[in-house]
Amino acid sequence: MARLMKRQSNWLNAGFAALSILTSLPLMAEPDTGNDGIYILGALHGLHESEDSFTYDDLRAIITRLNPDIMVLEVRPDELAEFKDTRGRPEYPEVIWPMLRAGGRAAVAMEPGGEDFDRMTGRAAAAFKALNQENPAGAAFLRRYRKAFETALVSHWESPAQSHDQATADLVEGYKRVQFSFFDHTQSENQAEWDGYMADIALETARANPQKRILVLGSYRNRHVLEAIVQAGVPDRVRDMKAWLEQDNTAPSQ
């Protein structure tokens, strides 16, 4: 209970601090393949199916080349334990679950489960339901804006590395600011708590495994926030994912 209370007390501060950290990060370590490196990779969710430069096969090849000892995943504990279908995250049944079934890699779930999951998703669902009822024009605009946002991203991306660049981070931040402008502060706080929970799990895993190569698999929508928080906690171990992807990584890391 003490551990959970400490985690909860840090969630909001960590989440809100992430935006300022993104603009003031110290230079990361060189994009090497050291055994103790932490690599924060952003999957595209369903956009893998329309982005020819970063397909499910590309995601599989990147993870194989990186060859992590531990994978920290954007799933609930029950989803990982039972290899469940993951709504909104098709990369798991398509790529990750088969890799884990093949054996050889440890995995940790970083999304909240149980009561924490119900509480945070319940708040978000209630807010969107209220928006649809009270401001249907605004809700319709947000749906159109999301499609335009995703179209802009797909147009920008020409390689997996580009989905990890500053332009992607800026587009995601702009989308979040527009979305949050339709709600009161509780929605941004709820998102900060969610992101902070995941970053806390990633940090706990990193600190408990100082000699391991760790892959944190987030998404294009949250990887820059996760990277900022983890970088602040273990600055000497986080590798530059964009630079690593730009290297000629033709063989698995050793």
CSV table of C-alpha atoms in Angstrom, one decimal:
chain,number,residue,atom,x,y,z
A,1,MET,CA,0.0,0.0,0.0
A,2,ALA,CA,2.8,2.4,0.8
A,3,ARG,CA,4.4,1.7,-2.5
A,4,LEU,CA,1.1,2.4,-4.3
A,5,MET,CA,0.6,5.6,-2.4
A,6,LYS,CA,4.1,6.8,-3.2
A,7,ARG,CA,3.5,5.9,-6.9
A,8,GLN,CA,0.2,7.8,-7.0
A,9,SER,CA,1.8,10.9,-5.3
A,10,ASN,CA,4.3,11.0,-8.1
A,11,TRP,CA,2.1,10.3,-11.1
A,12,LEU,CA,0.7,13.8,-11.8
A,13,ASN,CA,3.9,15.7,-11.1
A,14,ALA,CA,5.8,13.3,-13.4
A,15,GLY,CA,3.3,13.6,-16.1
A,16,PHE,CA,3.0,17.4,-16.1
A,17,ALA,CA,6.8,17.7,-15.8
A,18,ALA,CA,7.3,15.5,-18.9
A,19,LEU,CA,6.3,18.3,-21.3
A,20,SER,CA,9.0,20.7,-20.0
A,21,ILE,CA,11.5,17.9,-19.8
A,22,LEU,CA,11.0,17.2,-23.5
A,23,THR,CA,12.3,20.6,-24.4
A,24,SER,CA,15.3,20.6,-21.9
A,25,LEU,CA,16.6,17.0,-22.0
A,26,PRO,CA,20.4,16.6,-21.8
A,27,LEU,CA,22.0,14.9,-24.7
A,28,MET,CA,21.4,11.1,-24.5
A,29,ALA,CA,24.0,8.5,-24.5
A,30,GLU,CA,25.3,7.4,-27.9
A,31,PRO,CA,22.9,5.0,-29.7
A,32,ASP,CA,25.0,2.0,-29.0
A,33,THR,CA,23.9,-1.5,-28.2
A,34,GLY,CA,25.2,-1.8,-24.7
A,35,ASN,CA,23.9,-4.6,-22.6
A,36,ASP,CA,22.4,-2.2,-20.1
A,37,GLY,CA,20.6,0.1,-22.6
A,38,ILE,CA,17.0,1.1,-22.4
A,39,TYR,CA,15.3,1.6,-25.7
A,40,ILE,CA,11.9,3.3,-25.9
A,41,LEU,CA,10.1,2.3,-29.1
A,42,GLY,CA,6.8,3.7,-30.4
A,43,ALA,CA,4.5,1.3,-32.1
A,44,LEU,CA,1.9,2.7,-34.5
A,45,HIS,CA,-1.1,0.6,-33.4
A,46,GLY,CA,-3.5,0.3,-36.3
A,47,LEU,CA,-1.5,2.7,-38.4
A,48,HIS,CA,1.0,-0.1,-39.1
A,49,GLU,CA,-1.6,-1.3,-41.6
A,50,SER,CA,-1.5,1.9,-43.6
A,51,GLU,CA,2.1,3.0,-43.1
A,52,ASP,CA,4.3,1.2,-45.6
A,53,SER,CA,7.5,2.4,-44.1
A,54,PHE,CA,6.8,0.8,-40.7
A,55,THR,CA,4.7,-2.3,-41.0
A,56,TYR,CA,4.2,-5.1,-38.5
A,57,ASP,CA,7.1,-6.9,-40.2
A,58,ASP,CA,9.3,-3.9,-39.6
A,59,LEU,CA,8.3,-3.9,-36.0
A,60,ARG,CA,9.1,-7.5,-35.6
A,61,ALA,CA,12.5,-7.0,-37.4
A,62,ILE,CA,13.4,-4.1,-35.1
A,63,ILE,CA,12.7,-6.0,-31.9
A,64,THR,CA,14.6,-9.0,-33.3
A,65,ARG,CA,17.6,-6.9,-34.1
A,66,LEU,CA,17.5,-5.1,-30.7
A,67,ASN,CA,17.2,-8.5,-29.0
A,68,PRO,CA,16.1,-7.2,-25.6
A,69,ASP,CA,16.4,-9.2,-22.4
A,70,ILE,CA,13.2,-7.7,-21.0
A,71,MET,CA,10.2,-6.1,-22.8
A,72,VAL,CA,8.1,-3.6,-21.0
A,73,LEU,CA,4.7,-3.5,-22.8
A,74,GLU,CA,1.7,-1.2,-23.1
A,75,VAL,CA,-0.7,-3.9,-21.9
A,76,ARG,CA,-2.5,-4.8,-18.7
A,77,PRO,CA,-1.2,-7.6,-16.5
A,78,ASP,CA,-4.1,-9.8,-17.4
A,79,GLU,CA,-3.6,-9.2,-21.1
A,80,LEU,CA,0.0,-10.2,-20.9
A,81,ALA,CA,-0.7,-13.3,-18.6
A,82,GLU,CA,-3.3,-14.7,-21.0
A,83,PHE,CA,-2.1,-13.2,-24.4
A,84,LYS,CA,-5.5,-11.6,-24.8
A,85,ASP,CA,-6.7,-9.7,-27.8
A,86,THR,CA,-5.7,-6.0,-27.2
A,87,ARG,CA,-8.3,-3.5,-28.4
A,88,GLY,CA,-6.7,-0.6,-30.1
A,89,ARG,CA,-3.2,-2.2,-30.0
A,90,PRO,CA,-3.2,-4.8,-32.8
A,91,GLU,CA,0.6,-5.1,-32.8
A,92,TYR,CA,0.3,-7.4,-29.8
A,93,PRO,CA,-1.6,-10.3,-31.3
A,94,GLU,CA,0.1,-9.6,-34.7
A,95,VAL,CA,3.7,-9.4,-33.4
A,96,ILE,CA,4.4,-9.5,-29.7
A,97,TRP,CA,2.4,-12.5,-28.5
A,98,PRO,CA,3.9,-14.8,-31.1
A,99,MET,CA,7.4,-13.6,-30.1
A,100,LEU,CA,6.7,-14.2,-26.5
A,101,ARG,CA,5.2,-17.6,-27.1
A,102,ALA,CA,8.4,-18.6,-28.9
A,103,GLY,CA,10.2,-18.0,-25.6
A,104,GLY,CA,13.5,-16.5,-24.6
A,105,ARG,CA,12.3,-13.0,-23.5
A,106,ALA,CA,11.0,-11.7,-20.2
A,107,ALA,CA,8.0,-9.3,-20.3
A,108,VAL,CA,6.4,-6.8,-17.9
A,109,ALA,CA,3.0,-5.2,-18.3
A,110,MET,CA,3.1,-1.4,-17.7
A,111,GLU,CA,-0.6,-0.5,-18.0
A,112,PRO,CA,-2.7,-0.3,-14.9
A,113,GLY,CA,-5.0,-3.2,-14.2
A,114,GLY,CA,-7.9,-4.0,-11.8
A,115,GLU,CA,-9.4,-1.1,-9.9
A,116,ASP,CA,-6.8,1.4,-11.2
A,117,PHE,CA,-7.7,0.5,-14.8
A,118,ASP,CA,-11.4,0.7,-14.1
A,119,ARG,CA,-11.1,4.1,-12.4
A,120,MET,CA,-9.0,5.8,-15.0
A,121,THR,CA,-10.8,4.4,-18.1
A,122,GLY,CA,-14.1,5.1,-16.4
A,123,ARG,CA,-13.3,8.7,-15.9
A,124,ALA,CA,-12.2,9.1,-19.6
A,125,ALA,CA,-15.3,7.3,-20.9
A,126,ALA,CA,-17.6,9.4,-18.8
A,127,ALA,CA,-16.0,12.6,-20.1
A,128,PHE,CA,-16.3,11.6,-23.7
A,129,LYS,CA,-19.9,10.5,-23.2
A,130,ALA,CA,-20.7,13.9,-21.7
A,131,LEU,CA,-19.0,15.6,-24.6
A,132,ASN,CA,-21.1,13.7,-27.1
A,133,GLN,CA,-24.3,14.6,-25.2
A,134,GLU,CA,-23.6,18.2,-24.4
A,135,ASN,CA,-21.4,19.3,-27.3
A,136,PRO,CA,-22.0,16.9,-30.3
A,137,ALA,CA,-20.5,19.4,-32.7
A,138,GLY,CA,-17.3,19.5,-30.7
A,139,ALA,CA,-17.2,15.7,-30.5
A,140,ALA,CA,-17.7,15.5,-34.2
A,141,PHE,CA,-14.9,18.0,-34.8
A,142,LEU,CA,-12.5,15.9,-32.6
A,143,ARG,CA,-13.3,12.8,-34.6
A,144,ARG,CA,-12.5,14.7,-37.8
A,145,TYR,CA,-9.4,16.2,-36.3
A,146,ARG,CA,-8.0,12.9,-35.2
A,147,LYS,CA,-8.3,11.6,-38.8
A,148,ALA,CA,-6.5,14.7,-40.1
A,149,PHE,CA,-3.9,14.3,-37.4
A,150,GLU,CA,-3.2,10.6,-38.4
A,151,THR,CA,-3.2,11.6,-42.1
A,152,ALA,CA,-0.5,14.2,-41.4
A,153,LEU,CA,1.6,11.7,-39.5
A,154,VAL,CA,1.4,9.0,-42.2
A,155,SER,CA,2.3,11.7,-44.8
A,156,HIS,CA,5.3,12.7,-42.7
A,157,TRP,CA,6.7,9.3,-41.9
A,158,GLU,CA,9.1,7.7,-44.4
A,159,SER,CA,10.9,5.4,-42.0
A,160,PRO,CA,10.5,4.0,-38.5
A,161,ALA,CA,13.1,6.5,-37.3
A,162,GLN,CA,10.9,9.4,-38.4
A,163,SER,CA,8.0,8.2,-36.2
A,164,HIS,CA,10.4,8.9,-33.3
A,165,ASP,CA,11.4,12.4,-34.3
A,166,GLN,CA,10.6,15.8,-32.9
A,167,ALA,CA,8.0,16.6,-35.6
A,168,THR,CA,6.0,13.6,-34.5
A,169,ALA,CA,6.3,14.6,-30.8
A,170,ASP,CA,5.1,18.1,-31.7
A,171,LEU,CA,2.1,16.9,-33.7
A,172,VAL,CA,1.1,14.5,-30.9
A,173,GLU,CA,1.4,17.4,-28.4
A,174,GLY,CA,-0.7,19.6,-30.6
A,175,TYR,CA,-3.4,16.9,-30.9
A,176,LYS,CA,-3.4,16.5,-27.1
A,177,ARG,CA,-3.8,20.2,-26.5
A,178,VAL,CA,-6.7,20.5,-28.9
A,179,GLN,CA,-8.4,17.4,-27.4
A,180,PHE,CA,-7.9,18.6,-23.8
A,181,SER,CA,-9.3,22.0,-24.6
A,182,PHE,CA,-12.8,20.4,-24.9
A,183,PHE,CA,-12.7,19.2,-21.3
A,184,ASP,CA,-12.0,20.5,-17.9
A,185,HIS,CA,-8.6,19.8,-16.2
A,186,THR,CA,-9.6,16.3,-15.0
A,187,GLN,CA,-9.0,14.8,-18.4
A,188,SER,CA,-5.4,16.1,-18.7
A,189,GLU,CA,-4.8,15.0,-15.1
A,190,ASN,CA,-6.2,11.6,-15.9
A,191,GLN,CA,-3.9,11.2,-18.8
A,192,ALA,CA,-0.9,12.3,-16.8
A,193,GLU,CA,-1.8,9.7,-14.1
A,194,TRP,CA,-2.0,7.0,-16.8
A,195,ASP,CA,1.3,7.9,-18.4
A,196,GLY,CA,2.9,8.3,-15.0
A,197,TYR,CA,1.8,4.9,-14.0
A,198,MET,CA,3.4,3.3,-17.1
A,199,ALA,CA,6.6,5.3,-16.7
A,200,ASP,CA,6.9,4.3,-13.1
A,201,ILE,CA,6.7,0.6,-14.1
A,202,ALA,CA,9.3,1.1,-16.7
A,203,LEU,CA,11.6,2.9,-14.2
A,204,GLU,CA,11.1,0.1,-11.6
A,205,THR,CA,12.0,-2.5,-14.2
A,206,ALA,CA,15.1,-0.6,-15.2
A,207,ARG,CA,16.3,-0.1,-11.7
A,208,ALA,CA,15.7,-3.7,-10.8
A,209,ASN,CA,17.7,-4.9,-13.8
A,210,PRO,CA,20.8,-2.8,-14.1
A,211,GLN,CA,22.7,-5.1,-16.4
A,212,LYS,CA,19.9,-5.9,-18.8
A,213,ARG,CA,18.9,-4.5,-22.2
A,214,ILE,CA,15.3,-3.3,-21.9
A,215,LEU,CA,12.8,-2.4,-24.6
A,216,VAL,CA,9.9,-0.2,-23.5
A,217,LEU,CA,7.2,-0.6,-26.1
A,218,GLY,CA,4.9,2.4,-26.0
A,219,SER,CA,3.2,4.1,-29.0
A,220,TYR,CA,3.8,7.0,-31.2
A,221,ARG,CA,1.3,8.9,-29.0
A,222,ASN,CA,3.1,8.4,-25.7
A,223,ARG,CA,6.7,7.4,-26.3
A,224,HIS,CA,8.1,10.9,-26.0
A,225,VAL,CA,6.5,11.4,-22.6
A,226,LEU,CA,7.7,8.0,-21.4
A,227,GLU,CA,11.2,8.7,-22.7
A,228,ALA,CA,11.3,12.0,-20.9
A,229,ILE,CA,10.3,10.5,-17.6
A,230,VAL,CA,12.5,7.5,-17.8
A,231,GLN,CA,15.4,9.6,-19.1
A,232,ALA,CA,15.1,11.8,-16.0
A,233,GLY,CA,15.1,8.7,-13.7
A,234,VAL,CA,18.0,6.7,-15.3
A,235,PRO,CA,19.7,9.2,-17.6
A,236,ASP,CA,22.8,7.2,-18.3
A,237,ARG,CA,21.0,4.2,-19.7
A,238,VAL,CA,18.4,5.6,-22.1
A,239,ARG,CA,19.5,5.3,-25.7
A,240,ASP,CA,18.5,7.6,-28.6
A,241,MET,CA,15.9,5.4,-30.3
A,242,LYS,CA,15.7,7.5,-33.4
A,243,ALA,CA,19.5,7.4,-33.9
A,244,TRP,CA,19.5,3.7,-33.3
A,245,LEU,CA,16.9,3.1,-35.9
A,246,GLU,CA,18.9,5.2,-38.4
A,247,GLN,CA,21.9,2.9,-37.9
A,248,ASP,CA,22.6,-0.2,-40.0
A,249,ASN,CA,21.3,-2.7,-37.5
A,250,THR,CA,21.3,-5.8,-39.7
A,251,ALA,CA,22.1,-8.3,-37.0
A,252,PRO,CA,20.7,-8.8,-33.5
A,253,SER,CA,22.5,-7.0,-30.7
A,254,GLN,CA,24.8,-9.2,-28.6
